[in-house]
Amino acid sequence: MIRPILTYPNPELKKKSAPVTIITEATRDIVRDMTETMYEAPGVGLAAPQIGIHQRIIVIDVSARDEQPDLIIAINPVIVHAEGDAYEEEGCLSVPNYAANVHRHAQVVVKALDPVGNEQTWRAEGLLAIAFQHEIDHLDGILFVDHLSPLKRDLFQRKQRRLAATPPEAP
Ligand code: NI
């Protein structure tokens, strides 16, 4: 089922998500909904709190449009190693109409459980490394705009207020 994606400044996006203690059919239902919602959007990643579920679950697929889908499902993901620097443009399904460069690690090693409870390890670089860091941030109530410099964040907030105050344009 495709779920509505919460958008900034919804306070639900600022809450910390709890670890999944037991993986059940209900967990797999959430994963299925998240996956459908991500592909429908379309987006390269989605974290459970973005659909209002405060559990530590993320889905990612950074494959290109003309490639086979390459879905990653990570439950209770933890970055166990990070190195190097990246500074790439990011966007977020919860922050529509905005993109900005963010400082991240260039490579990460992530451990997580898969939907049947097996531990998985990913050694990621490039877009996948950034996606892991971006989605895991969501589980801690952090949006990519929280990483911006005070000046850039101020510009972002002004733009959001202006958008919020503008009535929708007639088609
Ligand atoms: Ni996001």
PDB file of C-alpha atoms and ligand atoms in Angstrom:
ATOM      1  CA  MET A   1       0.000   0.000   0.000  1.00  0.00           C
ATOM      2  CA  ILE A   2       1.326   3.406  -0.950  1.00  0.00           C
ATOM      3  CA  ARG A   3       1.426   5.636   2.130  1.00  0.00           C
ATOM      4  CA  PRO A   4       1.418   9.419   2.295  1.00  0.00           C
ATOM      5  CA  ILE A   5       4.919  10.830   2.848  1.00  0.00           C
ATOM      6  CA  LEU A   6       5.192  13.347   5.673  1.00  0.00           C
ATOM      7  CA  THR A   7       6.866  16.594   4.718  1.00  0.00           C
ATOM      8  CA  TYR A   8       8.835  19.304   6.475  1.00  0.00           C
ATOM      9  CA  PRO A   9       8.073  20.849   8.976  1.00  0.00           C
ATOM     10  CA  ASN A  10       5.936  17.952  10.264  1.00  0.00           C
ATOM     11  CA  PRO A  11       7.167  17.347  13.854  1.00  0.00           C
ATOM     12  CA  GLU A  12       6.885  13.556  13.368  1.00  0.00           C
ATOM     13  CA  LEU A  13      10.024  13.815  11.209  1.00  0.00           C
ATOM     14  CA  LYS A  14      12.012  15.136  14.201  1.00  0.00           C
ATOM     15  CA  LYS A  15      11.311  12.134  16.447  1.00  0.00           C
ATOM     16  CA  LYS A  16      13.831   9.387  17.094  1.00  0.00           C
ATOM     17  CA  SER A  17      12.766   5.927  15.930  1.00  0.00           C
ATOM     18  CA  ALA A  18      12.970   2.837  18.117  1.00  0.00           C
ATOM     19  CA  PRO A  19      14.828  -0.350  17.198  1.00  0.00           C
ATOM     20  CA  VAL A  20      12.733  -3.228  15.879  1.00  0.00           C
ATOM     21  CA  THR A  21      12.821  -5.826  18.661  1.00  0.00           C
ATOM     22  CA  ILE A  22      11.052  -8.690  16.854  1.00  0.00           C
ATOM     23  CA  ILE A  23      10.682  -8.965  13.091  1.00  0.00           C
ATOM     24  CA  THR A  24       7.144 -10.102  12.383  1.00  0.00           C
ATOM     25  CA  GLU A  25       4.710 -10.182   9.478  1.00  0.00           C
ATOM     26  CA  ALA A  26       3.734  -6.644  10.555  1.00  0.00           C
ATOM     27  CA  THR A  27       7.369  -5.552  10.050  1.00  0.00           C
ATOM     28  CA  ARG A  28       7.364  -7.071   6.565  1.00  0.00           C
ATOM     29  CA  ASP A  29       4.063  -5.262   5.815  1.00  0.00           C
ATOM     30  CA  ILE A  30       5.736  -1.971   6.747  1.00  0.00           C
ATOM     31  CA  VAL A  31       8.719  -2.841   4.526  1.00  0.00           C
ATOM     32  CA  ARG A  32       6.381  -3.637   1.628  1.00  0.00           C
ATOM     33  CA  ASP A  33       4.509  -0.359   2.036  1.00  0.00           C
ATOM     34  CA  MET A  34       7.770   1.587   2.294  1.00  0.00           C
ATOM     35  CA  THR A  35       9.123  -0.053  -0.859  1.00  0.00           C
ATOM     36  CA  GLU A  36       5.955   0.660  -2.851  1.00  0.00           C
ATOM     37  CA  THR A  37       5.881   4.222  -1.566  1.00  0.00           C
ATOM     38  CA  MET A  38       9.555   4.806  -2.459  1.00  0.00           C
ATOM     39  CA  TYR A  39       9.206   3.439  -6.006  1.00  0.00           C
ATOM     40  CA  GLU A  40       5.950   5.311  -6.594  1.00  0.00           C
ATOM     41  CA  ALA A  41       7.382   8.667  -5.450  1.00  0.00           C
ATOM     42  CA  PRO A  42       9.920   7.957  -7.054  1.00  0.00           C
ATOM     43  CA  GLY A  43      12.831   8.201  -4.653  1.00  0.00           C
ATOM     44  CA  VAL A  44      16.151   6.441  -4.005  1.00  0.00           C
ATOM     45  CA  GLY A  45      15.441   5.884  -0.331  1.00  0.00           C
ATOM     46  CA  LEU A  46      12.798   6.026   2.357  1.00  0.00           C
ATOM     47  CA  ALA A  47      12.882   5.733   6.129  1.00  0.00           C
ATOM     48  CA  ALA A  48       9.911   4.498   8.173  1.00  0.00           C
ATOM     49  CA  PRO A  49       9.390   7.789  10.066  1.00  0.00           C
ATOM     50  CA  GLN A  50       8.713   9.463   6.709  1.00  0.00           C
ATOM     51  CA  ILE A  51       5.452   7.526   6.634  1.00  0.00           C
ATOM     52  CA  GLY A  52       4.854   8.176  10.340  1.00  0.00           C
ATOM     53  CA  ILE A  53       6.220   4.859  11.656  1.00  0.00           C
ATOM     54  CA  HIS A  54       8.918   5.358  14.283  1.00  0.00           C
ATOM     55  CA  GLN A  55      10.781   2.095  13.815  1.00  0.00           C
ATOM     56  CA  ARG A  56      14.370   1.766  12.593  1.00  0.00           C
ATOM     57  CA  ILE A  57      13.688   0.551   9.053  1.00  0.00           C
ATOM     58  CA  ILE A  58      15.017   1.969   5.788  1.00  0.00           C
ATOM     59  CA  VAL A  59      14.706   1.005   2.131  1.00  0.00           C
ATOM     60  CA  ILE A  60      17.116   2.145  -0.580  1.00  0.00           C
ATOM     61  CA  ASP A  61      17.452   1.601  -4.311  1.00  0.00           C
ATOM     62  CA  VAL A  62      20.066   3.728  -6.062  1.00  0.00           C
ATOM     63  CA  SER A  63      20.027   1.760  -9.317  1.00  0.00           C
ATOM     64  CA  ALA A  64      19.676   3.842 -12.465  1.00  0.00           C
ATOM     65  CA  ARG A  65      16.380   3.945 -14.320  1.00  0.00           C
ATOM     66  CA  ASP A  66      17.633   1.619 -17.076  1.00  0.00           C
ATOM     67  CA  GLU A  67      19.185  -0.899 -14.644  1.00  0.00           C
ATOM     68  CA  GLN A  68      17.639  -3.810 -12.758  1.00  0.00           C
ATOM     69  CA  PRO A  69      16.111  -2.690  -9.451  1.00  0.00           C
ATOM     70  CA  ASP A  70      18.508  -3.282  -6.553  1.00  0.00           C
ATOM     71  CA  LEU A  71      16.448  -3.004  -3.401  1.00  0.00           C
ATOM     72  CA  ILE A  72      18.158  -2.788  -0.023  1.00  0.00           C
ATOM     73  CA  ILE A  73      16.029  -3.352   3.067  1.00  0.00           C
ATOM     74  CA  ALA A  74      17.811  -2.551   6.314  1.00  0.00           C
ATOM     75  CA  ILE A  75      16.281  -3.067   9.750  1.00  0.00           C
ATOM     76  CA  ASN A  76      18.104  -1.526  12.730  1.00  0.00           C
ATOM     77  CA  PRO A  77      20.909  -0.259  10.461  1.00  0.00           C
ATOM     78  CA  VAL A  78      24.138   0.846  12.128  1.00  0.00           C
ATOM     79  CA  ILE A  79      27.134   2.536  10.519  1.00  0.00           C
ATOM     80  CA  VAL A  80      30.049   0.538  11.900  1.00  0.00           C
ATOM     81  CA  HIS A  81      32.762   2.279   9.890  1.00  0.00           C
ATOM     82  CA  ALA A  82      32.960   5.524   7.948  1.00  0.00           C
ATOM     83  CA  GLU A  83      35.769   7.273   6.122  1.00  0.00           C
ATOM     84  CA  GLY A  84      36.536   9.872   3.492  1.00  0.00           C
ATOM     85  CA  ASP A  85      34.604  12.993   2.612  1.00  0.00           C
ATOM     86  CA  ALA A  86      31.811  13.574   0.143  1.00  0.00           C
ATOM     87  CA  TYR A  87      29.953  16.768  -0.690  1.00  0.00           C
ATOM     88  CA  GLU A  88      27.110  15.959  -3.063  1.00  0.00           C
ATOM     89  CA  GLU A  89      23.715  17.423  -3.771  1.00  0.00           C
ATOM     90  CA  GLU A  90      20.881  15.776  -1.869  1.00  0.00           C
ATOM     91  CA  GLY A  91      17.143  15.991  -1.909  1.00  0.00           C
ATOM     92  CA  CYS A  92      14.496  14.286   0.178  1.00  0.00           C
ATOM     93  CA  LEU A  93      10.936  13.129  -0.421  1.00  0.00           C
ATOM     94  CA  SER A  94      10.062  14.888   2.842  1.00  0.00           C
ATOM     95  CA  VAL A  95      11.586  18.182   1.663  1.00  0.00           C
ATOM     96  CA  PRO A  96      10.018  18.750  -1.767  1.00  0.00           C
ATOM     97  CA  ASN A  97      11.367  21.370  -4.145  1.00  0.00           C
ATOM     98  CA  TYR A  98      14.710  21.758  -2.422  1.00  0.00           C
ATOM     99  CA  ALA A  99      18.194  20.354  -2.938  1.00  0.00           C
ATOM    100  CA  ALA A 100      21.549  21.260  -1.414  1.00  0.00           C
ATOM    101  CA  ASN A 101      25.050  19.910  -1.022  1.00  0.00           C
ATOM    102  CA  VAL A 102      25.743  18.115   2.240  1.00  0.00           C
ATOM    103  CA  HIS A 103      28.997  16.966   3.851  1.00  0.00           C
ATOM    104  CA  ARG A 104      29.011  13.194   4.345  1.00  0.00           C
ATOM    105  CA  HIS A 105      31.449  10.329   4.591  1.00  0.00           C
ATOM    106  CA  ALA A 106      32.462   8.949   1.197  1.00  0.00           C
ATOM    107  CA  GLN A 107      32.495   5.298   2.318  1.00  0.00           C
ATOM    108  CA  VAL A 108      30.522   3.526   4.996  1.00  0.00           C
ATOM    109  CA  VAL A 109      30.125  -0.003   6.262  1.00  0.00           C
ATOM    110  CA  VAL A 110      26.573  -0.665   7.428  1.00  0.00           C
ATOM    111  CA  LYS A 111      25.273  -3.626   9.372  1.00  0.00           C
ATOM    112  CA  ALA A 112      21.558  -4.346   9.612  1.00  0.00           C
ATOM    113  CA  LEU A 113      18.995  -7.114   9.709  1.00  0.00           C
ATOM    114  CA  ASP A 114      17.142  -8.191   6.593  1.00  0.00           C
ATOM    115  CA  PRO A 115      13.371  -8.904   6.631  1.00  0.00           C
ATOM    116  CA  VAL A 116      13.904 -12.468   7.848  1.00  0.00           C
ATOM    117  CA  GLY A 117      16.251 -11.406  10.642  1.00  0.00           C
ATOM    118  CA  ASN A 118      19.629 -12.289   9.132  1.00  0.00           C
ATOM    119  CA  GLU A 119      22.495  -9.875   9.671  1.00  0.00           C
ATOM    120  CA  GLN A 120      23.731  -8.232   6.494  1.00  0.00           C
ATOM    121  CA  THR A 121      26.759  -6.045   5.856  1.00  0.00           C
ATOM    122  CA  TRP A 122      27.093  -3.502   3.075  1.00  0.00           C
ATOM    123  CA  ARG A 123      30.321  -1.756   2.071  1.00  0.00           C
ATOM    124  CA  ALA A 124      29.025   1.319   0.308  1.00  0.00           C
ATOM    125  CA  GLU A 125      30.521   4.221  -1.564  1.00  0.00           C
ATOM    126  CA  GLY A 126      29.222   6.919  -3.874  1.00  0.00           C
ATOM    127  CA  LEU A 127      25.477   7.493  -3.981  1.00  0.00           C
ATOM    128  CA  LEU A 128      24.746   4.386  -1.906  1.00  0.00           C
ATOM    129  CA  ALA A 129      26.995   5.562   0.940  1.00  0.00           C
ATOM    130  CA  ILE A 130      25.234   8.919   0.943  1.00  0.00           C
ATOM    131  CA  ALA A 131      21.800   7.273   0.819  1.00  0.00           C
ATOM    132  CA  PHE A 132      22.632   5.109   3.861  1.00  0.00           C
ATOM    133  CA  GLN A 133      23.737   8.148   5.856  1.00  0.00           C
ATOM    134  CA  HIS A 134      20.721  10.203   4.750  1.00  0.00           C
ATOM    135  CA  GLU A 135      18.193   7.459   5.586  1.00  0.00           C
ATOM    136  CA  ILE A 136      19.800   6.500   8.912  1.00  0.00           C
ATOM    137  CA  ASP A 137      19.706  10.197   9.854  1.00  0.00           C
ATOM    138  CA  HIS A 138      15.915  10.081   9.409  1.00  0.00           C
ATOM    139  CA  LEU A 139      15.767   7.390  12.107  1.00  0.00           C
ATOM    140  CA  ASP A 140      17.334   9.897  14.491  1.00  0.00           C
ATOM    141  CA  GLY A 141      14.994  12.720  13.488  1.00  0.00           C
ATOM    142  CA  ILE A 142      17.616  14.439  11.345  1.00  0.00           C
ATOM    143  CA  LEU A 143      16.856  15.873   7.901  1.00  0.00           C
ATOM    144  CA  PHE A 144      19.543  16.728   5.358  1.00  0.00           C
ATOM    145  CA  VAL A 145      18.733  20.404   5.813  1.00  0.00           C
ATOM    146  CA  ASP A 146      19.833  20.061   9.452  1.00  0.00           C
ATOM    147  CA  HIS A 147      23.392  19.647   8.101  1.00  0.00           C
ATOM    148  CA  LEU A 148      23.369  22.972   6.252  1.00  0.00           C
ATOM    149  CA  SER A 149      25.378  25.959   7.415  1.00  0.00           C
ATOM    150  CA  PRO A 150      23.318  28.456   9.479  1.00  0.00           C
ATOM    151  CA  LEU A 151      23.224  30.848   6.514  1.00  0.00           C
ATOM    152  CA  LYS A 152      21.995  28.214   4.056  1.00  0.00           C
ATOM    153  CA  ARG A 153      19.489  26.863   6.549  1.00  0.00           C
ATOM    154  CA  ASP A 154      18.128  30.353   7.075  1.00  0.00           C
ATOM    155  CA  LEU A 155      17.665  30.759   3.307  1.00  0.00           C
ATOM    156  CA  PHE A 156      15.972  27.352   3.183  1.00  0.00           C
ATOM    157  CA  GLN A 157      13.562  28.260   5.984  1.00  0.00           C
ATOM    158  CA  ARG A 158      12.676  31.571   4.346  1.00  0.00           C
ATOM    159  CA  LYS A 159      11.961  29.781   1.084  1.00  0.00           C
ATOM    160  CA  GLN A 160       9.757  27.225   2.872  1.00  0.00           C
ATOM    161  CA  ARG A 161       7.801  29.967   4.637  1.00  0.00           C
ATOM    162  CA  ARG A 162       7.333  31.758   1.324  1.00  0.00           C
ATOM    163  CA  LEU A 163       6.095  28.549  -0.322  1.00  0.00           C
ATOM    164  CA  ALA A 164       3.745  27.871   2.595  1.00  0.00           C
ATOM    165  CA  ALA A 165       2.303  31.386   2.290  1.00  0.00           C
ATOM    166  CA  THR A 166       1.792  31.165  -1.479  1.00  0.00           C
ATOM    167  CA  PRO A 167      -1.613  29.882  -2.523  1.00  0.00           C
ATOM    168  CA  PRO A 168      -1.423  27.018  -5.021  1.00  0.00           C
ATOM    169  CA  GLU A 169      -1.368  28.242  -8.603  1.00  0.00           C
ATOM    170  CA  ALA A 170      -4.337  27.566 -10.824  1.00  0.00           C
ATOM    171  CA  PRO A 171      -3.517  24.948 -13.468  1.00  0.00           C
TER     172      PRO A 171
HETATM  173 NI    NI B   1      15.084  11.886   3.100  1.00  0.00          NI
END
